[in-house]
PDB file of C-alpha atoms in Angstrom:
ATOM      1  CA  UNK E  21      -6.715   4.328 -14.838  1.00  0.00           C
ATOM      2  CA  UNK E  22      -3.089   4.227 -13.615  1.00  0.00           C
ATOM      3  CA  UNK E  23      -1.168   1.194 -14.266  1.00  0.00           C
ATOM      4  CA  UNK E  24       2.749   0.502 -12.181  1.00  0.00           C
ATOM      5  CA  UNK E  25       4.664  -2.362 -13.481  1.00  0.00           C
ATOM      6  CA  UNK E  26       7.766  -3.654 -10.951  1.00  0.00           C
ATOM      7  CA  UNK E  27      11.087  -5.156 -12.028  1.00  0.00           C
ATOM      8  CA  UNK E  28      12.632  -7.149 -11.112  1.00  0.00           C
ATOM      9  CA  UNK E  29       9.805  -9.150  -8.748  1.00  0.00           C
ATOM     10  CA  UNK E  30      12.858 -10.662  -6.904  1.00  0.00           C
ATOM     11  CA  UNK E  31      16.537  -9.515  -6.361  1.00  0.00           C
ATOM     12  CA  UNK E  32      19.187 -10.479  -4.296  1.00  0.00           C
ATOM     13  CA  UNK E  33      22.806  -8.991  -3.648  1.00  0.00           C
ATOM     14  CA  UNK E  34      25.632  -9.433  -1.660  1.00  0.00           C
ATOM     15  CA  UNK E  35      25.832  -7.465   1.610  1.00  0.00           C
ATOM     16  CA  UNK E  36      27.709  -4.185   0.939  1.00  0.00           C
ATOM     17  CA  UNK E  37      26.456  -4.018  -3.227  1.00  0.00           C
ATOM     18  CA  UNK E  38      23.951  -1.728  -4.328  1.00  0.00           C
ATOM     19  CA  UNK E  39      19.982  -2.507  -5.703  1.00  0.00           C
ATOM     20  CA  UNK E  40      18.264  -0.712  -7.958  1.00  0.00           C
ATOM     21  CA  UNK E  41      14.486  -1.398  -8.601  1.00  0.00           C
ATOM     22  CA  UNK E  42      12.888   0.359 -11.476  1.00  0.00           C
ATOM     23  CA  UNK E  43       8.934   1.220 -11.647  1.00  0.00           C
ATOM     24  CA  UNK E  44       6.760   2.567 -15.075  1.00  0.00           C
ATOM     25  CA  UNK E  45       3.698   3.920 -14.813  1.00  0.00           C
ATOM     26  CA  UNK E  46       1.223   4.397 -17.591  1.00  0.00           C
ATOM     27  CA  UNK E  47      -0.604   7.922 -16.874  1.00  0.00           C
ATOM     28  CA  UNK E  48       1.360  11.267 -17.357  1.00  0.00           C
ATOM     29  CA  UNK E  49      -0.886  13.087 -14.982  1.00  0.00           C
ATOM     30  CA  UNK E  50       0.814  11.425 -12.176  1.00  0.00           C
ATOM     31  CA  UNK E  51       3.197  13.604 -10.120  1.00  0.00           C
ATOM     32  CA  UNK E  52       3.395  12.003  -6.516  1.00  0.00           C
ATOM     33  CA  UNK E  53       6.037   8.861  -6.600  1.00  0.00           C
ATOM     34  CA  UNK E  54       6.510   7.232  -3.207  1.00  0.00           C
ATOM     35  CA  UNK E  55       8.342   3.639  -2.009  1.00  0.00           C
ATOM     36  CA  UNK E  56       6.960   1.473   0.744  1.00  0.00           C
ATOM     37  CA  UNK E  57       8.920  -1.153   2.632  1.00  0.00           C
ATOM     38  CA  UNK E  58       7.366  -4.217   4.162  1.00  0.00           C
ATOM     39  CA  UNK E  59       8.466  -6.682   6.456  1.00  0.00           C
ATOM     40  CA  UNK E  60       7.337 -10.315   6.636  1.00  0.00           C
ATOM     41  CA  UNK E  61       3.903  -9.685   8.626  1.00  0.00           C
ATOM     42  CA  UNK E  62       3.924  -5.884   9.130  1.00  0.00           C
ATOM     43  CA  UNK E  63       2.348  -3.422   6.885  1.00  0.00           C
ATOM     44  CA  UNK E  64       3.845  -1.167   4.178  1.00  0.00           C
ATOM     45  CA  UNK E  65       6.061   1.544   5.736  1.00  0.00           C
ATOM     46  CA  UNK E  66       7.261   4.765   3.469  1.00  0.00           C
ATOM     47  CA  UNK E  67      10.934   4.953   3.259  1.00  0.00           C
ATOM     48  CA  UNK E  68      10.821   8.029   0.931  1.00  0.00           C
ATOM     49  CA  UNK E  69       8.620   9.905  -1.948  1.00  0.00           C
ATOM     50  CA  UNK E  70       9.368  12.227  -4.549  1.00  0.00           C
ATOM     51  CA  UNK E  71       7.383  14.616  -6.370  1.00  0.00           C
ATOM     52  CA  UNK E  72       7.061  15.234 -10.575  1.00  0.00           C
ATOM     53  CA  UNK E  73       8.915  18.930  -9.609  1.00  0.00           C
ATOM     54  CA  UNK E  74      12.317  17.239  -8.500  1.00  0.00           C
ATOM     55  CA  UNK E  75      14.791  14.238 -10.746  1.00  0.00           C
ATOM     56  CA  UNK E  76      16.200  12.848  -7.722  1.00  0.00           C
ATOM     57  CA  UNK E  77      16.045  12.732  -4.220  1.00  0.00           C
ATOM     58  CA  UNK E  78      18.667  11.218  -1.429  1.00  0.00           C
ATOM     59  CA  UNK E  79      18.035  10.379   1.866  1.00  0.00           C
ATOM     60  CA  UNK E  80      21.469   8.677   3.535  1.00  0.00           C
ATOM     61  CA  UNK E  81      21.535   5.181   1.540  1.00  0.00           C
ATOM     62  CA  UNK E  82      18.670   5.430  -0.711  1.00  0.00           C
ATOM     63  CA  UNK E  83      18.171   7.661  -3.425  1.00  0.00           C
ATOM     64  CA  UNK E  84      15.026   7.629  -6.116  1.00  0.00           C
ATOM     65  CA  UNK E  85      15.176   9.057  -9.247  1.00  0.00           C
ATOM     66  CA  UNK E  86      12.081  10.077 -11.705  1.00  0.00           C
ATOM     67  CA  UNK E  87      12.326  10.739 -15.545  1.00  0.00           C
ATOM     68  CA  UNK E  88       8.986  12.382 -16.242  1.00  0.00           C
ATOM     69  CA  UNK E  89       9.554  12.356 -20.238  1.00  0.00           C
ATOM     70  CA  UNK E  90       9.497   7.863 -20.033  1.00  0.00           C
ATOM     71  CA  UNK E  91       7.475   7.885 -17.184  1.00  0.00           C
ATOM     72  CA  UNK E  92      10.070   5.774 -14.869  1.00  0.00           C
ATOM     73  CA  UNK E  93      11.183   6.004 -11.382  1.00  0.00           C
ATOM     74  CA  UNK E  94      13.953   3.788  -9.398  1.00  0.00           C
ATOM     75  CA  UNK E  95      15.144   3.062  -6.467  1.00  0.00           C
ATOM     76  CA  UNK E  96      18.655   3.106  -5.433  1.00  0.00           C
ATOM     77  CA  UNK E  97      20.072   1.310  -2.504  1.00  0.00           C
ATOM     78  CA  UNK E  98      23.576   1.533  -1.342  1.00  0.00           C
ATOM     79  CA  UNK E  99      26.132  -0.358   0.915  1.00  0.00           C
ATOM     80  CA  UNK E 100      22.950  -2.878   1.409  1.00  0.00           C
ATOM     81  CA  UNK E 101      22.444  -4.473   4.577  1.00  0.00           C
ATOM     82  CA  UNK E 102      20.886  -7.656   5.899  1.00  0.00           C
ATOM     83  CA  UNK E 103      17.944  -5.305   7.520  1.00  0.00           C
ATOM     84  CA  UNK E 104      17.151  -3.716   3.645  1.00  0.00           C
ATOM     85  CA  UNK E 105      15.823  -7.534   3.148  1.00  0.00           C
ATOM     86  CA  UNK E 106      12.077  -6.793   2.557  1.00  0.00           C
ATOM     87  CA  UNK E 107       9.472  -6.668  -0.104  1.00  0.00           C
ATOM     88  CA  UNK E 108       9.711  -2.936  -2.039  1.00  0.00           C
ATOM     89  CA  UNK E 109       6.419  -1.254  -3.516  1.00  0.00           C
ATOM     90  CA  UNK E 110       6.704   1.467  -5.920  1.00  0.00           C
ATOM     91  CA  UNK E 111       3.221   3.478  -6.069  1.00  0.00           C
ATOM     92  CA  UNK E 112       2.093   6.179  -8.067  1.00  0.00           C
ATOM     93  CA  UNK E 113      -1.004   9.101  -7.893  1.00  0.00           C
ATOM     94  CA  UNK E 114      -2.761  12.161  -8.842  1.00  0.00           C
ATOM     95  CA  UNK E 115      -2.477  14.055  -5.255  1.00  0.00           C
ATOM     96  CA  UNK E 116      -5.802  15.348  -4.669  1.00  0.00           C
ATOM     97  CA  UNK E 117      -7.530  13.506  -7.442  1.00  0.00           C
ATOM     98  CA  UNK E 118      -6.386   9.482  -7.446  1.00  0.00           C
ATOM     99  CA  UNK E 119      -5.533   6.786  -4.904  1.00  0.00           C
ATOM    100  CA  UNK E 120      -2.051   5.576  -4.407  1.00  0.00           C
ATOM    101  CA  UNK E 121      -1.851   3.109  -7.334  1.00  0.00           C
ATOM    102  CA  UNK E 122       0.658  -0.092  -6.654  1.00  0.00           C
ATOM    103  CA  UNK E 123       3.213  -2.433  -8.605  1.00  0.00           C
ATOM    104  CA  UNK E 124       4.080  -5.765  -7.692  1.00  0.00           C
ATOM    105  CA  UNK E 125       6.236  -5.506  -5.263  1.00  0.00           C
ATOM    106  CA  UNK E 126      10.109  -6.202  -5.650  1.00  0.00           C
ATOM    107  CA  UNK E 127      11.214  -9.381  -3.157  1.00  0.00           C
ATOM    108  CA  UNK E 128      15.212  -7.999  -1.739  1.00  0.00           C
ATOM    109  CA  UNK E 129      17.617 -10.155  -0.059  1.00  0.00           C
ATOM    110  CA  UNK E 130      20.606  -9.169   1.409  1.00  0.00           C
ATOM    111  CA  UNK E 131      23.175 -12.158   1.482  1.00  0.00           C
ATOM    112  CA  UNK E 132      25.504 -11.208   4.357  1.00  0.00           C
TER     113      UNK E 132
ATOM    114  CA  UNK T  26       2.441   6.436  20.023  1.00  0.00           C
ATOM    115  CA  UNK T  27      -0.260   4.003  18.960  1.00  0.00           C
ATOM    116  CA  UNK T  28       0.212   3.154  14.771  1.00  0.00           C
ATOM    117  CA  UNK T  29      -2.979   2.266  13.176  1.00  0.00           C
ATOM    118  CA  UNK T  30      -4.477  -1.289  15.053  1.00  0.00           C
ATOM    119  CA  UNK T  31      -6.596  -3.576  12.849  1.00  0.00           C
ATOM    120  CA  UNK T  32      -8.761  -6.543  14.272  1.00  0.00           C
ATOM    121  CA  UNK T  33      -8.956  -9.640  14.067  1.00  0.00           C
ATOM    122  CA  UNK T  34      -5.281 -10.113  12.462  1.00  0.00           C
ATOM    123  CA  UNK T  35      -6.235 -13.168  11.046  1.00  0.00           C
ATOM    124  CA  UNK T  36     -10.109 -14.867  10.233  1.00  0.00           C
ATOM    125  CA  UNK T  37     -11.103 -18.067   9.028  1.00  0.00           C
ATOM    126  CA  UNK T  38     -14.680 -18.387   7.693  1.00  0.00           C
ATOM    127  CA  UNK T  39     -16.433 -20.506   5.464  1.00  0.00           C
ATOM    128  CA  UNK T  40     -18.153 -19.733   2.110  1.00  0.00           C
ATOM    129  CA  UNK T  41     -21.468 -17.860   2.355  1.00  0.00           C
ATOM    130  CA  UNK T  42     -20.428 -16.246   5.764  1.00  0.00           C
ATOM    131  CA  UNK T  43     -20.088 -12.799   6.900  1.00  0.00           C
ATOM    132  CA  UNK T  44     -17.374 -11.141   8.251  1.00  0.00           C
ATOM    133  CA  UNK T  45     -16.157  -7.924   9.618  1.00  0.00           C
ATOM    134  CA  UNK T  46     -13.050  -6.089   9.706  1.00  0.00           C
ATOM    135  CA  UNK T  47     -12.420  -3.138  12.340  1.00  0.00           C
ATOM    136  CA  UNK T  48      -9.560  -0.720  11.542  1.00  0.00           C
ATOM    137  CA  UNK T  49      -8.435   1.794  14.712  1.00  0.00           C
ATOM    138  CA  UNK T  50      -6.453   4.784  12.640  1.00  0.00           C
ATOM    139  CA  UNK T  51      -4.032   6.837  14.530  1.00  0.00           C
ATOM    140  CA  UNK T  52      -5.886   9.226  16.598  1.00  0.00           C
ATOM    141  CA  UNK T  53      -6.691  12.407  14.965  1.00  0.00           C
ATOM    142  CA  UNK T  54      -5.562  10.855  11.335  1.00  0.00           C
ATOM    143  CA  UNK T  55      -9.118  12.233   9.103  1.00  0.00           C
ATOM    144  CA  UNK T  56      -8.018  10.815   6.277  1.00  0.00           C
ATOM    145  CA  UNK T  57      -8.627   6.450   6.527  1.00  0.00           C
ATOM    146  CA  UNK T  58      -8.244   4.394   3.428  1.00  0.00           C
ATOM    147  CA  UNK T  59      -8.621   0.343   3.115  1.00  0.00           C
ATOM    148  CA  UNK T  60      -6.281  -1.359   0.543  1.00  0.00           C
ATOM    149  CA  UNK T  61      -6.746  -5.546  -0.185  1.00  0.00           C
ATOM    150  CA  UNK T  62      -3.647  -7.312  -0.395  1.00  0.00           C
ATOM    151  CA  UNK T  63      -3.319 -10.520  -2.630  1.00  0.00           C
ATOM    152  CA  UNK T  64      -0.338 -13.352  -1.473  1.00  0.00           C
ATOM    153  CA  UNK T  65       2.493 -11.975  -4.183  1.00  0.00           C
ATOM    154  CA  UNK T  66       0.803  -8.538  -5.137  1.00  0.00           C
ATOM    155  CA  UNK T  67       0.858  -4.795  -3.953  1.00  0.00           C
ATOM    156  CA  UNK T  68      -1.974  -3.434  -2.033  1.00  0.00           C
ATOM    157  CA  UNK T  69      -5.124  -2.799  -4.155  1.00  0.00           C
ATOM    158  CA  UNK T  70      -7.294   0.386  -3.318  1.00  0.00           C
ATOM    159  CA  UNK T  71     -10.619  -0.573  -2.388  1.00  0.00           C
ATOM    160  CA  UNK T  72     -12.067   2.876  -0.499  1.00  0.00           C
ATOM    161  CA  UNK T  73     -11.371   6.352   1.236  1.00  0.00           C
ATOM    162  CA  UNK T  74     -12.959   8.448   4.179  1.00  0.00           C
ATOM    163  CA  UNK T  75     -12.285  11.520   4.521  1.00  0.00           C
ATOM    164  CA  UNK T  76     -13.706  12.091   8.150  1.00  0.00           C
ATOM    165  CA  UNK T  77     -17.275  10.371   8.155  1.00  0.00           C
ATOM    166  CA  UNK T  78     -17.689  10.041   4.544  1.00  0.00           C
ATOM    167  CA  UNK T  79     -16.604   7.206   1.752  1.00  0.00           C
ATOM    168  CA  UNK T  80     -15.404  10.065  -0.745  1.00  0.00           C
ATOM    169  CA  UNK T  81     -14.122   7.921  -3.233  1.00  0.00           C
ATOM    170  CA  UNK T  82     -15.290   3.879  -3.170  1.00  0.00           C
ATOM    171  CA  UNK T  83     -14.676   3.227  -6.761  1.00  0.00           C
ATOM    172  CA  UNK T  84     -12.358  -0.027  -5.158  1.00  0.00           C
ATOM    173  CA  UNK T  85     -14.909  -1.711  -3.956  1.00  0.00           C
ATOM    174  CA  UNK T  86     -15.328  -5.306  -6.280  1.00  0.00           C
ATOM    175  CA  UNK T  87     -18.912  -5.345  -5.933  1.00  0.00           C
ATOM    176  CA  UNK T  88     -21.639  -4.896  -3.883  1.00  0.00           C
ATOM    177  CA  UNK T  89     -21.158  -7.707  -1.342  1.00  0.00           C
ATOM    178  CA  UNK T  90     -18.000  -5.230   0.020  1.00  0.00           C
ATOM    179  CA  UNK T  91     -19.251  -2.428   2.253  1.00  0.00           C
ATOM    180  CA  UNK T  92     -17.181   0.162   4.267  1.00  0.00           C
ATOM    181  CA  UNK T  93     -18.611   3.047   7.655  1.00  0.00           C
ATOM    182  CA  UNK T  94     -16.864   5.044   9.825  1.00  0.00           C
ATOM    183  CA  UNK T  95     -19.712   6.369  11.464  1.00  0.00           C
ATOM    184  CA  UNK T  96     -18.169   8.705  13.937  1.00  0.00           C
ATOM    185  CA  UNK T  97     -15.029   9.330  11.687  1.00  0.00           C
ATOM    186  CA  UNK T  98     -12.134   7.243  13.383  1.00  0.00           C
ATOM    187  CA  UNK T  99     -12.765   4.051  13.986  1.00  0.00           C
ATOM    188  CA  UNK T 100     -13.803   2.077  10.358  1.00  0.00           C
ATOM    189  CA  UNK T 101     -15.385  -1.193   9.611  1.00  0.00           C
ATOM    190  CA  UNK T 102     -14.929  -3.463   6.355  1.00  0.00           C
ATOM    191  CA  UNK T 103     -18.226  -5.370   5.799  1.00  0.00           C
ATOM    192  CA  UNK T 104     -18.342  -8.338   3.367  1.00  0.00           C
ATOM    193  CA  UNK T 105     -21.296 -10.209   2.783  1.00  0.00           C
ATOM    194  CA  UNK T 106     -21.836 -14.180   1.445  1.00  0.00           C
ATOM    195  CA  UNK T 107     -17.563 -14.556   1.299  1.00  0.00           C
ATOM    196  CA  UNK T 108     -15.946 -15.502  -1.585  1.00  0.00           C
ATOM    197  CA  UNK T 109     -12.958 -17.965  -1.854  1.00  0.00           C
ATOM    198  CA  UNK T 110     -11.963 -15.136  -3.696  1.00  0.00           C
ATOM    199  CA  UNK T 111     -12.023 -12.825  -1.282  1.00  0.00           C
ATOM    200  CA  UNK T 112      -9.111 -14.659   0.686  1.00  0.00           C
ATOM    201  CA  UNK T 113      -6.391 -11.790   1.134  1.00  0.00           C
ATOM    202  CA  UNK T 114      -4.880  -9.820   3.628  1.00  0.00           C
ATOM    203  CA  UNK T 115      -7.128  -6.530   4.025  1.00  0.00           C
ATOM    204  CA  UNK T 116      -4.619  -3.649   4.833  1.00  0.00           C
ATOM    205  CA  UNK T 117      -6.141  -0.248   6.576  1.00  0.00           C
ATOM    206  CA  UNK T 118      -4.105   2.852   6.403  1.00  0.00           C
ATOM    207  CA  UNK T 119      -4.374   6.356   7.645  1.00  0.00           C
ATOM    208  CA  UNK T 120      -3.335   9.658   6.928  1.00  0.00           C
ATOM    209  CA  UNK T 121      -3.602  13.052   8.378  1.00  0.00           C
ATOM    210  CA  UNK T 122      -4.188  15.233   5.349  1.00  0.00           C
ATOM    211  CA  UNK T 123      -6.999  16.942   4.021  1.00  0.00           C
ATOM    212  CA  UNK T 124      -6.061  17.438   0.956  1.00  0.00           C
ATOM    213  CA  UNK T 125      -7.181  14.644  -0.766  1.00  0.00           C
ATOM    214  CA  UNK T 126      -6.343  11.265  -1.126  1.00  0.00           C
ATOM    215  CA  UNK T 127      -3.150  10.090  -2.517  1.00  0.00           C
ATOM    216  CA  UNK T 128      -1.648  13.031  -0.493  1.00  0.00           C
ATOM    217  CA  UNK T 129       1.809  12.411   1.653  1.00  0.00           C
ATOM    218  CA  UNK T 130       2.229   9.397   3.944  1.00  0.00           C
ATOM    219  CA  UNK T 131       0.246   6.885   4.874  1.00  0.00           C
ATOM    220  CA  UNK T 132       0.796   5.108   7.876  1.00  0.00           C
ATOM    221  CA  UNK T 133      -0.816   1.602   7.320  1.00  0.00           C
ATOM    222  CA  UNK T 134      -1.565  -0.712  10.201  1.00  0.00           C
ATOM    223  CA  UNK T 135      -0.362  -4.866   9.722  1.00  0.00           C
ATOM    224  CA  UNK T 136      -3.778  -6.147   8.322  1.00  0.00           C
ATOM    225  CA  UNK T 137      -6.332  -8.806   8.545  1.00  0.00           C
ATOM    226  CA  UNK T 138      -5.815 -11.910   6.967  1.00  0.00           C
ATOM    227  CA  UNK T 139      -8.867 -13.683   5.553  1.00  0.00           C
ATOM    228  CA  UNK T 140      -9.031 -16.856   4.701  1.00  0.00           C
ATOM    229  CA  UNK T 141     -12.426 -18.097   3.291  1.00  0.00           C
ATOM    230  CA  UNK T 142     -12.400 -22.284   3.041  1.00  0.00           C
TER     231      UNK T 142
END
């Protein structure tokens, strides 16, 4: 089955500095790519996807990009705030076919 | 509107007991999944409903772990003679596509945490 590994498991920046978190997955079938956010007692909450038919995809601060050919995604956060501290997943599937498949989780603080 | 509500948000039992876990999806969502959640880890799949039926419970760890949604909202995690093990935070999530699971956005409620002693 699908396999996502995480890195890193914990970051931290300085308020203003940009993250990147970078996700592999194992099976090449997989062409749904989304990122969760969660907050210290809530659940996960999608923050953006993208989709094996696109290489990048921006929504105001946060961008993800996916390289099909090494089977990695990432995800880019700019001019970080305080309120970007959270845990990140990356997760991974077979639309139609497989369950959303998780990493670890990537542990982001924003140092103001 | 009302996101997906999941009761009791947090359960202490002992070893051997039973417990249930009652997951209220966002009205009209068909699709209802139930992911476990280990202290450090992402959320693990354990099943999916699409309306009344389990179409896919291949996350299920054994058979003590039982899922319904008889009437194809409102879903109930069943496990049977608790683990230590089974200490985690169980996460229920809905969706409202059809198309299959692992399909768009899932809207995932803030879990039950279980805490077998």
């Amino acid at each position: 089955g699908e396999n996502v590994e995480q890195h890193p498991s914990t970051l931290s920046v300085q308020e203003g500095d940009s993250a990147v978190i970078k996700c592999t997955y194992s099976d090449s079938a997989s062409n749904y790519f989304p990122w969760y956010k969660q907050e210290l007692g809530k659940g996960p909450q999608l923050i953006i996807d993208i989709r094996s038919n696109v290489g990048e995809k921006k929504d105001q601060r946060i961008a993800v990009t996916l390289n099909k050919t090494a089977k990695h995604f990432s995800l880019h956060i700019t001019e970080t705030q305080p309120e970007d501290s959270a845990v990140y997943f990356c997760a991974a599937s077979i639309p139609g076919n497989t369950p959303l498949v998780f990493g670890k989780g990537t542990r982001l603080s924003v140092i103001a | 509107g009302a996101g997906v509500s999941q009761t009791p948000s947090n359960k202490v039992t002992e070893k051997g007991k039973y417990v249930e876990l009652r997951c209220d999806p966002i009205s009209g969502h068909t699709a209802l999944y139930w992911y476990r959640q280990s202290l450090g880890q992402g959320p693990e799949f354990l099943i999916y409903f699409q309306g009344t039926g389990a179409a896919d419970d291949s996350g299920l760890p054994n058979d003590r772990f039982f899922a319904v949604r008889p009437e194809g909202s409102v879903s109930t995690l069943k496990i049977q003679r608790t683990e230590r093990g089974d200490s985690a935070v169980y996460l229920c999530a809905s969706s409202p596509g059809t198309s299959g699971m692992g399909t768009g956005e899932l809207f995932f409620g803030e879990g039950s945490r279980l805490t077998v002693l």
